[in-house]
mmCIF file of C-alpha atoms in Angstrom:
data_model
loop_
_atom_site.group_PDB
_atom_site.id
_atom_site.type_symbol
_atom_site.label_atom_id
_atom_site.label_comp_id
_atom_site.label_asym_id
_atom_site.label_seq_id
_atom_site.Cartn_x
_atom_site.Cartn_y
_atom_site.Cartn_z
ATOM 1 C CA MET A 14 39.869 1.167 -43.914
ATOM 2 C CA ALA A 15 40.498 4.578 -45.521
ATOM 3 C CA VAL A 16 43.352 4.769 -48.033
ATOM 4 C CA LYS A 17 45.595 7.841 -47.667
ATOM 5 C CA GLY A 18 44.397 10.730 -49.903
ATOM 6 C CA ILE A 19 41.091 9.055 -50.709
ATOM 7 C CA PRO A 20 38.266 10.080 -48.392
ATOM 8 C CA GLY A 21 36.895 7.210 -46.315
ATOM 9 C CA HIS A 22 33.228 6.535 -45.698
ATOM 10 C CA ARG A 23 32.892 8.864 -42.705
ATOM 11 C CA GLU A 24 34.715 11.691 -44.470
ATOM 12 C CA ARG A 25 32.559 11.290 -47.550
ATOM 13 C CA GLN A 26 29.475 11.336 -45.353
ATOM 14 C CA ALA A 27 30.675 14.528 -43.604
ATOM 15 C CA LEU A 28 31.273 16.229 -46.980
ATOM 16 C CA ALA A 29 27.862 15.130 -48.249
ATOM 17 C CA THR A 30 26.222 16.537 -45.101
ATOM 18 C CA LYS A 31 27.998 19.893 -45.537
ATOM 19 C CA ALA A 32 26.942 20.042 -49.196
ATOM 20 C CA GLN A 33 23.350 19.222 -48.265
ATOM 21 C CA VAL A 34 23.272 21.953 -45.606
ATOM 22 C CA ALA A 35 24.889 24.513 -47.941
ATOM 23 C CA ALA A 36 22.398 23.762 -50.743
ATOM 24 C CA ALA A 37 19.391 24.134 -48.425
ATOM 25 C CA ALA A 38 20.817 27.310 -46.861
ATOM 26 C CA ARG A 39 21.484 28.831 -50.297
ATOM 27 C CA ARG A 40 17.818 28.379 -51.265
ATOM 28 C CA LEU A 41 16.590 29.851 -47.974
ATOM 29 C CA PHE A 42 19.049 32.783 -48.007
ATOM 30 C CA ALA A 43 17.903 33.665 -51.545
ATOM 31 C CA GLU A 44 14.196 33.299 -50.779
ATOM 32 C CA GLN A 45 13.885 34.728 -47.270
ATOM 33 C CA GLY A 46 17.113 36.672 -46.829
ATOM 34 C CA TYR A 47 20.338 35.832 -45.035
ATOM 35 C CA VAL A 48 19.413 37.751 -41.893
ATOM 36 C CA ALA A 49 15.919 36.235 -41.569
ATOM 37 C CA THR A 50 17.097 32.630 -42.027
ATOM 38 C CA THR A 51 17.812 30.730 -38.797
ATOM 39 C CA ILE A 52 19.936 27.594 -38.311
ATOM 40 C CA ALA A 53 16.691 25.917 -37.199
ATOM 41 C CA ALA A 54 15.079 26.707 -40.563
ATOM 42 C CA ILE A 55 18.158 25.401 -42.415
ATOM 43 C CA SER A 56 18.046 22.261 -40.273
ATOM 44 C CA ALA A 57 14.398 21.663 -41.199
ATOM 45 C CA ALA A 58 14.954 22.326 -44.916
ATOM 46 C CA ALA A 59 18.116 20.183 -45.123
ATOM 47 C CA GLU A 60 16.682 17.439 -42.895
ATOM 48 C CA ILE A 61 19.911 17.519 -40.861
ATOM 49 C CA PRO A 62 19.829 17.993 -37.048
ATOM 50 C CA ALA A 63 20.709 21.542 -35.938
ATOM 51 C CA GLN A 64 23.397 20.162 -33.633
ATOM 52 C CA THR A 65 25.136 18.513 -36.617
ATOM 53 C CA ILE A 66 25.042 21.862 -38.470
ATOM 54 C CA TYR A 67 26.584 23.683 -35.493
ATOM 55 C CA SER A 68 29.304 21.009 -35.227
ATOM 56 C CA ALA A 69 30.075 21.138 -38.957
ATOM 57 C CA PHE A 70 29.982 24.935 -39.462
ATOM 58 C CA GLY A 71 29.738 26.796 -36.141
ATOM 59 C CA ASN A 72 27.654 29.648 -37.584
ATOM 60 C CA LYS A 73 25.727 31.035 -40.559
ATOM 61 C CA ALA A 74 28.727 32.945 -41.927
ATOM 62 C CA ALA A 75 30.649 29.663 -42.285
ATOM 63 C CA ILE A 76 27.718 28.157 -44.217
ATOM 64 C CA LEU A 77 27.850 31.147 -46.572
ATOM 65 C CA GLY A 78 31.596 30.527 -46.928
ATOM 66 C CA GLU A 79 30.846 26.943 -48.008
ATOM 67 C CA ILE A 80 28.224 28.199 -50.499
ATOM 68 C CA SER A 81 30.848 30.557 -51.899
ATOM 69 C CA LYS A 82 33.382 27.716 -52.302
ATOM 70 C CA THR A 83 30.801 25.669 -54.226
ATOM 71 C CA TRP A 84 30.092 28.689 -56.410
ATOM 72 C CA MET A 85 33.777 29.253 -57.283
ATOM 73 C CA ARG A 86 34.140 25.544 -58.094
ATOM 74 C CA ASP A 87 31.013 25.540 -60.309
ATOM 75 C CA ALA A 88 32.086 28.759 -62.051
ATOM 76 C CA GLU A 89 35.591 27.270 -62.658
ATOM 77 C CA THR A 90 36.946 30.694 -61.751
ATOM 78 C CA ARG A 91 40.544 29.546 -61.331
ATOM 79 C CA ARG A 92 40.728 27.636 -64.629
ATOM 80 C CA LEU A 93 38.948 30.323 -66.658
ATOM 81 C CA SER A 94 41.015 33.196 -65.274
ATOM 82 C CA ASP A 95 44.214 31.184 -65.938
ATOM 83 C CA ASP A 96 43.006 30.542 -69.515
ATOM 84 C CA ALA A 97 42.340 34.257 -69.989
ATOM 85 C CA LEU A 98 45.784 35.098 -68.629
ATOM 86 C CA THR A 99 47.676 32.741 -70.935
ATOM 87 C CA ALA A 100 45.928 33.471 -74.256
ATOM 88 C CA ASP A 101 48.391 35.005 -76.751
ATOM 89 C CA ASP A 102 46.169 37.599 -78.384
ATOM 90 C CA PRO A 103 44.902 40.564 -76.279
ATOM 91 C CA ILE A 104 41.480 40.456 -77.979
ATOM 92 C CA ASP A 105 41.225 36.769 -77.182
ATOM 93 C CA ARG A 106 42.278 37.492 -73.594
ATOM 94 C CA LEU A 107 39.463 40.044 -73.157
ATOM 95 C CA ARG A 108 36.908 37.692 -74.758
ATOM 96 C CA GLN A 109 37.970 35.049 -72.228
ATOM 97 C CA THR A 110 37.747 37.636 -69.444
ATOM 98 C CA ALA A 111 34.142 38.245 -70.513
ATOM 99 C CA HIS A 112 33.519 34.486 -70.505
ATOM 100 C CA TRP A 113 35.001 34.056 -67.044
ATOM 101 C CA HIS A 114 32.818 36.839 -65.608
ATOM 102 C CA ARG A 115 29.732 35.514 -67.381
ATOM 103 C CA ARG A 116 30.355 32.118 -65.758
ATOM 104 C CA GLN A 117 30.694 33.760 -62.320
ATOM 105 C CA PHE A 118 27.329 35.483 -62.686
ATOM 106 C CA GLU A 119 25.704 32.450 -64.298
ATOM 107 C CA ALA A 120 26.837 30.135 -61.504
ATOM 108 C CA GLY A 121 26.279 32.485 -58.570
ATOM 109 C CA TYR A 122 24.477 35.783 -59.091
ATOM 110 C CA ASP A 123 22.202 34.626 -56.252
ATOM 111 C CA VAL A 124 25.255 34.251 -53.994
ATOM 112 C CA ILE A 125 26.354 37.834 -54.758
ATOM 113 C CA VAL A 126 22.910 39.118 -53.752
ATOM 114 C CA ILE A 127 23.083 37.074 -50.521
ATOM 115 C CA TYR A 128 26.529 38.557 -49.724
ATOM 116 C CA GLN A 129 25.301 42.088 -50.441
ATOM 117 C CA GLU A 130 22.363 41.663 -48.055
ATOM 118 C CA ALA A 131 24.508 40.020 -45.378
ATOM 119 C CA ALA A 132 27.101 42.813 -45.640
ATOM 120 C CA ARG A 133 24.435 45.488 -45.141
ATOM 121 C CA ALA A 134 23.196 43.819 -41.960
ATOM 122 C CA ASP A 135 26.396 42.506 -40.399
ATOM 123 C CA PRO A 136 29.654 44.496 -40.039
ATOM 124 C CA ALA A 137 31.672 41.244 -39.905
ATOM 125 C CA MET A 138 30.187 40.162 -43.246
ATOM 126 C CA ALA A 139 30.849 43.647 -44.671
ATOM 127 C CA GLU A 140 34.489 43.220 -43.623
ATOM 128 C CA GLU A 141 34.580 39.739 -45.204
ATOM 129 C CA MET A 142 33.159 41.154 -48.440
ATOM 130 C CA ARG A 143 35.767 43.948 -48.474
ATOM 131 C CA ARG A 144 38.435 41.260 -48.052
ATOM 132 C CA VAL A 145 37.043 39.253 -50.995
ATOM 133 C CA TRP A 146 36.839 42.366 -53.207
ATOM 134 C CA ALA A 147 40.378 43.405 -52.292
ATOM 135 C CA ALA A 148 41.625 39.913 -53.207
ATOM 136 C CA ARG A 149 39.743 40.133 -56.517
ATOM 137 C CA GLU A 150 41.312 43.533 -57.259
ATOM 138 C CA HIS A 151 44.735 42.094 -56.487
ATOM 139 C CA GLU A 152 44.135 39.189 -58.913
ATOM 140 C CA LEU A 153 42.817 41.525 -61.631
ATOM 141 C CA THR A 154 45.834 43.811 -61.215
ATOM 142 C CA LYS A 155 48.211 40.859 -61.748
ATOM 143 C CA TYR A 156 46.082 39.775 -64.704
ATOM 144 C CA LEU A 157 46.200 43.225 -66.345
ATOM 145 C CA ALA A 158 49.992 43.312 -65.976
ATOM 146 C CA ALA A 159 50.070 40.636 -68.721
ATOM 147 C CA PHE A 160 48.726 43.279 -71.141
ATOM 148 C CA GLU A 161 51.724 45.586 -70.714
ATOM 149 C CA GLY A 162 52.131 47.795 -73.795
ATOM 150 C CA GLU A 163 48.921 46.510 -75.347
ATOM 151 C CA LEU A 164 46.412 48.699 -73.480
ATOM 152 C CA LYS A 165 45.464 52.183 -74.651
ATOM 153 C CA VAL A 166 45.033 53.283 -71.013
ATOM 154 C CA THR A 167 47.205 52.832 -67.905
ATOM 155 C CA ALA A 168 46.899 49.496 -66.054
ATOM 156 C CA GLU A 169 45.317 51.356 -63.122
ATOM 157 C CA ARG A 170 42.665 52.890 -65.348
ATOM 158 C CA ALA A 171 42.093 49.547 -67.084
ATOM 159 C CA LEU A 172 41.352 48.036 -63.665
ATOM 160 C CA ASP A 173 38.843 50.814 -62.929
ATOM 161 C CA ILE A 174 37.073 50.192 -66.257
ATOM 162 C CA LEU A 175 37.092 46.411 -65.782
ATOM 163 C CA LEU A 176 35.531 46.845 -62.331
ATOM 164 C CA ALA A 177 32.889 49.281 -63.647
ATOM 165 C CA CYS A 178 31.896 47.065 -66.604
ATOM 166 C CA THR A 179 31.586 43.947 -64.437
ATOM 167 C CA VAL A 180 29.389 45.400 -61.667
ATOM 168 C CA PRO A 181 26.697 42.820 -60.826
ATOM 169 C CA GLU A 182 24.006 45.480 -61.446
ATOM 170 C CA ALA A 183 24.889 45.698 -65.164
ATOM 171 C CA TYR A 184 24.488 41.909 -65.389
ATOM 172 C CA ARG A 185 21.193 42.161 -63.489
ATOM 173 C CA THR A 186 19.942 44.938 -65.796
ATOM 174 C CA LEU A 187 20.751 43.094 -69.025
ATOM 175 C CA VAL A 188 20.134 39.423 -68.211
ATOM 176 C CA ILE A 189 17.598 39.402 -65.376
ATOM 177 C CA GLU A 190 15.588 42.567 -66.087
ATOM 178 C CA ARG A 191 15.934 43.010 -69.887
ATOM 179 C CA GLY A 192 15.988 39.305 -70.764
ATOM 180 C CA TRP A 193 19.334 39.092 -72.588
ATOM 181 C CA SER A 194 20.779 35.600 -72.981
ATOM 182 C CA LEU A 195 24.027 34.815 -71.187
ATOM 183 C CA ASP A 196 25.778 34.595 -74.572
ATOM 184 C CA GLU A 197 24.542 38.091 -75.478
ATOM 185 C CA TYR A 198 25.814 39.424 -72.142
ATOM 186 C CA GLU A 199 29.216 37.814 -72.715
ATOM 187 C CA VAL A 200 29.544 39.314 -76.226
ATOM 188 C CA TRP A 201 28.473 42.746 -74.906
ATOM 189 C CA LEU A 202 31.036 42.640 -72.086
ATOM 190 C CA GLY A 203 33.795 41.462 -74.439
ATOM 191 C CA ASP A 204 32.976 44.211 -76.978
ATOM 192 C CA ALA A 205 32.849 46.863 -74.230
ATOM 193 C CA LEU A 206 36.234 45.830 -72.813
ATOM 194 C CA ILE A 207 37.880 45.634 -76.253
ATOM 195 C CA ALA A 208 36.525 49.079 -77.250
ATOM 196 C CA GLN A 209 37.646 50.690 -74.007
ATOM 197 C CA LEU A 210 40.972 49.003 -73.335
ATOM 198 C CA LEU A 211 42.641 48.161 -76.670
ATOM 199 C CA MET B 9 -2.314 90.784 -49.483
ATOM 200 C CA ALA B 10 -1.017 88.028 -51.769
ATOM 201 C CA VAL B 11 -0.888 88.803 -55.502
ATOM 202 C CA LYS B 12 -2.192 85.978 -57.730
ATOM 203 C CA GLY B 13 0.674 83.711 -58.904
ATOM 204 C CA ILE B 14 3.195 85.206 -56.506
ATOM 205 C CA PRO B 15 3.430 83.354 -53.185
ATOM 206 C CA GLY B 16 2.408 85.432 -50.197
ATOM 207 C CA HIS B 17 4.274 85.513 -46.889
ATOM 208 C CA ARG B 18 2.528 82.455 -45.402
ATOM 209 C CA GLU B 19 3.021 80.403 -48.552
ATOM 210 C CA ARG B 20 6.701 81.328 -48.706
ATOM 211 C CA GLN B 21 7.056 80.397 -45.050
ATOM 212 C CA ALA B 22 5.367 77.021 -45.677
ATOM 213 C CA LEU B 23 7.737 76.310 -48.599
ATOM 214 C CA ALA B 24 10.753 77.306 -46.527
ATOM 215 C CA THR B 25 9.613 74.975 -43.727
ATOM 216 C CA LYS B 26 9.225 72.071 -46.161
ATOM 217 C CA ALA B 27 12.679 72.732 -47.624
ATOM 218 C CA GLN B 28 14.198 72.861 -44.135
ATOM 219 C CA VAL B 29 12.583 69.551 -43.156
ATOM 220 C CA ALA B 30 13.621 67.887 -46.432
ATOM 221 C CA ALA B 31 17.253 69.038 -46.061
ATOM 222 C CA ALA B 32 17.476 67.743 -42.463
ATOM 223 C CA ALA B 33 15.771 64.451 -43.410
ATOM 224 C CA ARG B 34 18.130 63.930 -46.364
ATOM 225 C CA ARG B 35 21.169 64.198 -44.073
ATOM 226 C CA LEU B 36 19.650 61.799 -41.517
ATOM 227 C CA PHE B 37 18.452 59.283 -44.140
ATOM 228 C CA ALA B 38 21.969 59.210 -45.641
ATOM 229 C CA GLU B 39 23.746 58.923 -42.278
ATOM 230 C CA GLN B 40 21.468 56.612 -40.281
ATOM 231 C CA GLY B 41 19.290 55.035 -42.937
ATOM 232 C CA TYR B 42 15.738 55.760 -44.083
ATOM 233 C CA VAL B 43 14.205 52.998 -41.957
ATOM 234 C CA ALA B 44 16.022 53.960 -38.748
ATOM 235 C CA THR B 45 15.171 57.681 -39.000
ATOM 236 C CA THR B 46 12.022 58.752 -37.130
ATOM 237 C CA ILE B 47 9.915 61.880 -37.653
ATOM 238 C CA ALA B 48 10.946 62.826 -34.097
ATOM 239 C CA ALA B 49 14.626 62.746 -35.114
ATOM 240 C CA ILE B 50 13.886 64.828 -38.219
ATOM 241 C CA SER B 51 11.954 67.295 -36.049
ATOM 242 C CA ALA B 52 14.939 67.678 -33.707
ATOM 243 C CA ALA B 53 17.457 68.044 -36.552
ATOM 244 C CA ALA B 54 15.310 70.519 -38.519
ATOM 245 C CA GLU B 55 14.228 72.421 -35.387
ATOM 246 C CA ILE B 56 10.618 72.182 -36.614
ATOM 247 C CA PRO B 57 7.832 70.748 -34.374
ATOM 248 C CA ALA B 58 6.874 67.154 -35.272
ATOM 249 C CA GLN B 59 3.222 68.202 -35.568
ATOM 250 C CA THR B 60 4.160 70.751 -38.260
ATOM 251 C CA ILE B 61 6.041 68.011 -40.157
ATOM 252 C CA TYR B 62 3.017 65.679 -39.980
ATOM 253 C CA SER B 63 0.726 68.503 -41.211
ATOM 254 C CA ALA B 64 3.063 69.418 -44.065
ATOM 255 C CA PHE B 65 3.974 65.902 -45.254
ATOM 256 C CA GLY B 66 1.853 63.252 -43.555
ATOM 257 C CA ASN B 67 4.650 60.641 -43.571
ATOM 258 C CA LYS B 68 8.297 59.838 -44.259
ATOM 259 C CA ALA B 69 7.635 58.708 -47.832
ATOM 260 C CA ALA B 70 6.268 62.179 -48.675
ATOM 261 C CA ILE B 71 9.426 63.766 -47.241
ATOM 262 C CA LEU B 72 11.494 61.504 -49.523
ATOM 263 C CA GLY B 73 9.270 62.647 -52.403
ATOM 264 C CA GLU B 74 10.139 66.271 -51.583
ATOM 265 C CA ILE B 75 13.860 65.389 -51.419
ATOM 266 C CA SER B 76 13.508 63.793 -54.841
ATOM 267 C CA LYS B 77 11.846 66.926 -56.299
ATOM 268 C CA THR B 78 14.696 69.077 -54.983
ATOM 269 C CA TRP B 79 17.188 66.648 -56.520
ATOM 270 C CA MET B 80 15.541 66.765 -59.971
ATOM 271 C CA ARG B 81 15.472 70.582 -59.808
ATOM 272 C CA ASP B 82 19.148 70.789 -58.769
ATOM 273 C CA ALA B 83 20.169 68.275 -61.448
ATOM 274 C CA GLU B 84 18.191 70.255 -64.091
ATOM 275 C CA THR B 85 17.066 66.879 -65.427
ATOM 276 C CA ARG B 86 14.277 68.298 -67.604
ATOM 277 C CA ARG B 87 16.411 71.000 -69.254
ATOM 278 C CA LEU B 88 19.430 68.731 -69.799
ATOM 279 C CA SER B 89 17.396 65.855 -71.264
ATOM 280 C CA ASP B 90 15.605 68.335 -73.580
ATOM 281 C CA ASP B 91 18.995 69.719 -74.649
ATOM 282 C CA ALA B 92 20.219 66.187 -75.375
ATOM 283 C CA LEU B 93 17.085 65.449 -77.361
ATOM 284 C CA THR B 94 17.326 68.526 -79.597
ATOM 285 C CA ALA B 95 21.052 68.458 -80.459
ATOM 286 C CA ASP B 96 21.539 67.913 -84.208
ATOM 287 C CA ASP B 97 24.520 65.588 -84.190
ATOM 288 C CA PRO B 98 24.112 62.055 -82.701
ATOM 289 C CA ILE B 99 27.596 62.172 -81.121
ATOM 290 C CA ASP B 100 26.696 65.487 -79.508
ATOM 291 C CA ARG B 101 23.404 63.991 -78.321
ATOM 292 C CA LEU B 102 25.188 61.117 -76.576
ATOM 293 C CA ARG B 103 27.760 63.479 -75.006
ATOM 294 C CA GLN B 104 24.843 65.487 -73.624
ATOM 295 C CA THR B 105 23.200 62.275 -72.422
ATOM 296 C CA ALA B 106 26.388 61.541 -70.511
ATOM 297 C CA HIS B 107 26.344 65.083 -69.077
ATOM 298 C CA TRP B 108 22.706 64.793 -67.974
ATOM 299 C CA HIS B 109 23.371 61.489 -66.186
ATOM 300 C CA ARG B 110 26.542 62.850 -64.587
ATOM 301 C CA ARG B 111 24.506 65.769 -63.228
ATOM 302 C CA GLN B 112 21.891 63.373 -61.827
ATOM 303 C CA PHE B 113 24.536 61.396 -59.928
ATOM 304 C CA GLU B 114 26.435 64.547 -58.920
ATOM 305 C CA ALA B 115 23.303 66.182 -57.498
ATOM 306 C CA GLY B 116 21.742 63.120 -55.883
ATOM 307 C CA TYR B 117 23.689 59.874 -55.681
ATOM 308 C CA ASP B 118 22.864 59.986 -51.946
ATOM 309 C CA VAL B 119 19.139 60.132 -52.813
ATOM 310 C CA ILE B 120 19.455 57.016 -55.005
ATOM 311 C CA VAL B 121 21.073 55.131 -52.126
ATOM 312 C CA ILE B 122 18.279 56.277 -49.778
ATOM 313 C CA TYR B 123 15.638 55.059 -52.276
ATOM 314 C CA GLN B 124 17.393 51.702 -52.673
ATOM 315 C CA GLU B 125 17.443 51.170 -48.907
ATOM 316 C CA ALA B 126 13.824 52.314 -48.493
ATOM 317 C CA ALA B 127 12.691 49.999 -51.311
ATOM 318 C CA ARG B 128 14.375 46.997 -49.661
ATOM 319 C CA ALA B 129 12.562 47.633 -46.382
ATOM 320 C CA ASP B 130 9.158 48.867 -47.529
ATOM 321 C CA PRO B 131 7.035 47.244 -50.283
ATOM 322 C CA ALA B 132 5.229 50.563 -50.913
ATOM 323 C CA MET B 133 8.575 52.280 -51.537
ATOM 324 C CA ALA B 134 9.651 49.383 -53.771
ATOM 325 C CA GLU B 135 6.474 49.957 -55.799
ATOM 326 C CA GLU B 136 7.168 53.710 -55.931
ATOM 327 C CA MET B 137 10.704 53.012 -57.158
ATOM 328 C CA ARG B 138 9.401 50.636 -59.863
ATOM 329 C CA ARG B 139 7.037 53.420 -60.961
ATOM 330 C CA VAL B 140 9.887 55.947 -61.154
ATOM 331 C CA TRP B 141 12.085 53.503 -63.130
ATOM 332 C CA ALA B 142 9.242 52.689 -65.516
ATOM 333 C CA ALA B 143 8.680 56.426 -66.124
ATOM 334 C CA ARG B 144 12.424 56.846 -66.748
ATOM 335 C CA GLU B 145 12.397 53.957 -69.245
ATOM 336 C CA HIS B 146 9.442 55.535 -71.005
ATOM 337 C CA GLU B 147 11.288 58.867 -71.288
ATOM 338 C CA LEU B 148 14.476 57.169 -72.514
ATOM 339 C CA THR B 149 12.506 55.216 -75.129
ATOM 340 C CA LYS B 150 11.014 58.470 -76.485
ATOM 341 C CA TYR B 151 14.481 59.995 -76.399
ATOM 342 C CA LEU B 152 16.082 57.121 -78.336
ATOM 343 C CA ALA B 153 13.364 57.402 -81.014
ATOM 344 C CA ALA B 154 15.062 60.665 -82.047
ATOM 345 C CA PHE B 155 18.072 58.584 -83.167
ATOM 346 C CA GLU B 156 16.095 56.626 -85.755
ATOM 347 C CA GLY B 157 18.416 55.329 -88.479
ATOM 348 C CA GLU B 158 21.523 56.580 -86.652
ATOM 349 C CA LEU B 159 21.985 53.715 -84.201
ATOM 350 C CA LYS B 160 23.890 50.542 -85.061
ATOM 351 C CA VAL B 161 21.549 48.513 -82.820
ATOM 352 C CA THR B 162 17.755 48.421 -82.466
ATOM 353 C CA ALA B 163 16.152 51.116 -80.290
ATOM 354 C CA GLU B 164 15.185 48.421 -77.779
ATOM 355 C CA ARG B 165 18.762 47.180 -77.515
ATOM 356 C CA ALA B 166 20.034 50.762 -77.292
ATOM 357 C CA LEU B 167 17.752 51.268 -74.277
ATOM 358 C CA ASP B 168 19.144 48.105 -72.636
ATOM 359 C CA ILE B 169 22.725 49.326 -73.159
ATOM 360 C CA LEU B 170 21.901 52.843 -71.932
ATOM 361 C CA LEU B 171 20.351 51.368 -68.771
ATOM 362 C CA ALA B 172 23.337 49.052 -68.192
ATOM 363 C CA CYS B 173 25.940 51.798 -68.672
ATOM 364 C CA THR B 174 24.147 54.221 -66.347
ATOM 365 C CA VAL B 175 23.638 51.874 -63.378
ATOM 366 C CA PRO B 176 24.428 53.809 -60.175
ATOM 367 C CA GLU B 177 26.920 51.097 -59.191
ATOM 368 C CA ALA B 178 29.205 51.922 -62.156
ATOM 369 C CA TYR B 179 29.180 55.577 -61.035
ATOM 370 C CA ARG B 180 29.900 54.462 -57.467
ATOM 371 C CA THR B 181 32.778 52.234 -58.617
ATOM 372 C CA LEU B 182 34.484 54.906 -60.721
ATOM 373 C CA VAL B 183 33.816 58.156 -58.834
ATOM 374 C CA ILE B 184 33.301 57.163 -55.196
ATOM 375 C CA GLU B 185 35.518 54.072 -54.905
ATOM 376 C CA ARG B 186 38.214 54.663 -57.563
ATOM 377 C CA GLY B 187 38.399 58.446 -57.200
ATOM 378 C CA TRP B 188 37.616 59.505 -60.785
ATOM 379 C CA SER B 189 36.549 63.128 -61.242
ATOM 380 C CA LEU B 190 33.003 63.808 -62.411
ATOM 381 C CA ASP B 191 34.415 65.076 -65.731
ATOM 382 C CA GLU B 192 36.309 61.808 -66.216
ATOM 383 C CA TYR B 193 33.141 59.820 -65.500
ATOM 384 C CA GLU B 194 31.188 61.912 -68.008
ATOM 385 C CA VAL B 195 33.811 61.403 -70.757
ATOM 386 C CA TRP B 196 33.909 57.651 -70.012
ATOM 387 C CA LEU B 197 30.113 57.349 -70.212
ATOM 388 C CA GLY B 198 29.977 59.392 -73.435
ATOM 389 C CA ASP B 199 32.756 57.297 -75.032
ATOM 390 C CA ALA B 200 31.076 54.051 -73.954
ATOM 391 C CA LEU B 201 27.699 55.089 -75.388
ATOM 392 C CA ILE B 202 29.218 56.337 -78.670
ATOM 393 C CA ALA B 203 31.254 53.118 -79.109
ATOM 394 C CA GLN B 204 28.271 50.877 -78.404
ATOM 395 C CA LEU B 205 25.418 52.735 -80.092
ATOM 396 C CA LEU B 206 26.780 54.583 -83.158
#
């Protein structure tokens, strides 16, 4: 018998199935593309019947949503952005901002590429991506408000610079193409933000 | 009768036809995508018979090559990079580097987007784009050699940083999405390069 608040056997099994499907789909989306990957292919790779996948998710976009949730959990986005927000020293806050973004790329650069491809092919996914970016901008705006009086530029301009320095393509250039370590990327981003904002 | 070195009437007409086709194709590639645009559609938009386009270019990739040549001429890439190379003062050299990149984006950000889309769809275009990027890296490496002893990082690392700061997506974020003026972008890029390299 399931105890309240603790998932019972069937719930745990359902969660494990979803995780298994999401992991297989993530590999296929990255290798073959989001558009080219069918539910049938995910079913074969995950060794889960297609009907179970349809029941659990409904469609491919929902599987990508699950992949994204896993990514945010692995990247500890919430904890790291809270840490950055509550540090006393503005330099320390920007170093932690660099760390939080490094963790996002480290844990899910592949997911960003999948989203970018999906958004190009599917207007609904493009809309979803705009929603996610708008939410991110909203969070970053709140975050920058904690720097009041400590920035050498307006909060609006600081947001612009933060967005420009954290474009995935700069990460791709330095870490994936030019072979920088993740630590080197994090130091570079921290230095760039400190030089431009404080 | 044509005078040697000066294009005669038929040559001038042929060049004008090519320019007309390239201009129409550039609009269509940007609006509908490189992959989705047919030679027939370019023929209709340019008001030039399809057979003439095939004779002049052979294929779509050659039309994109012509668009690219026009872009480099409009952006004055050669003159501006030479100017940057020969300035005495390293700060001045980096300001001119920022100006040269601003002019490239100003004159042809649309062409970059067309190339990116074409490279995703067509392995031959992806190869062509790798070739262009490798040539650019080679030029930038030669250019950075002129800074010997003036940089606070190695020439190799300076190249990495220059490539990361000039990713088209940072330009897109600041100028297209966040509404910065081209002058503001140029000052930002110059400041960022000076802070990170000198």
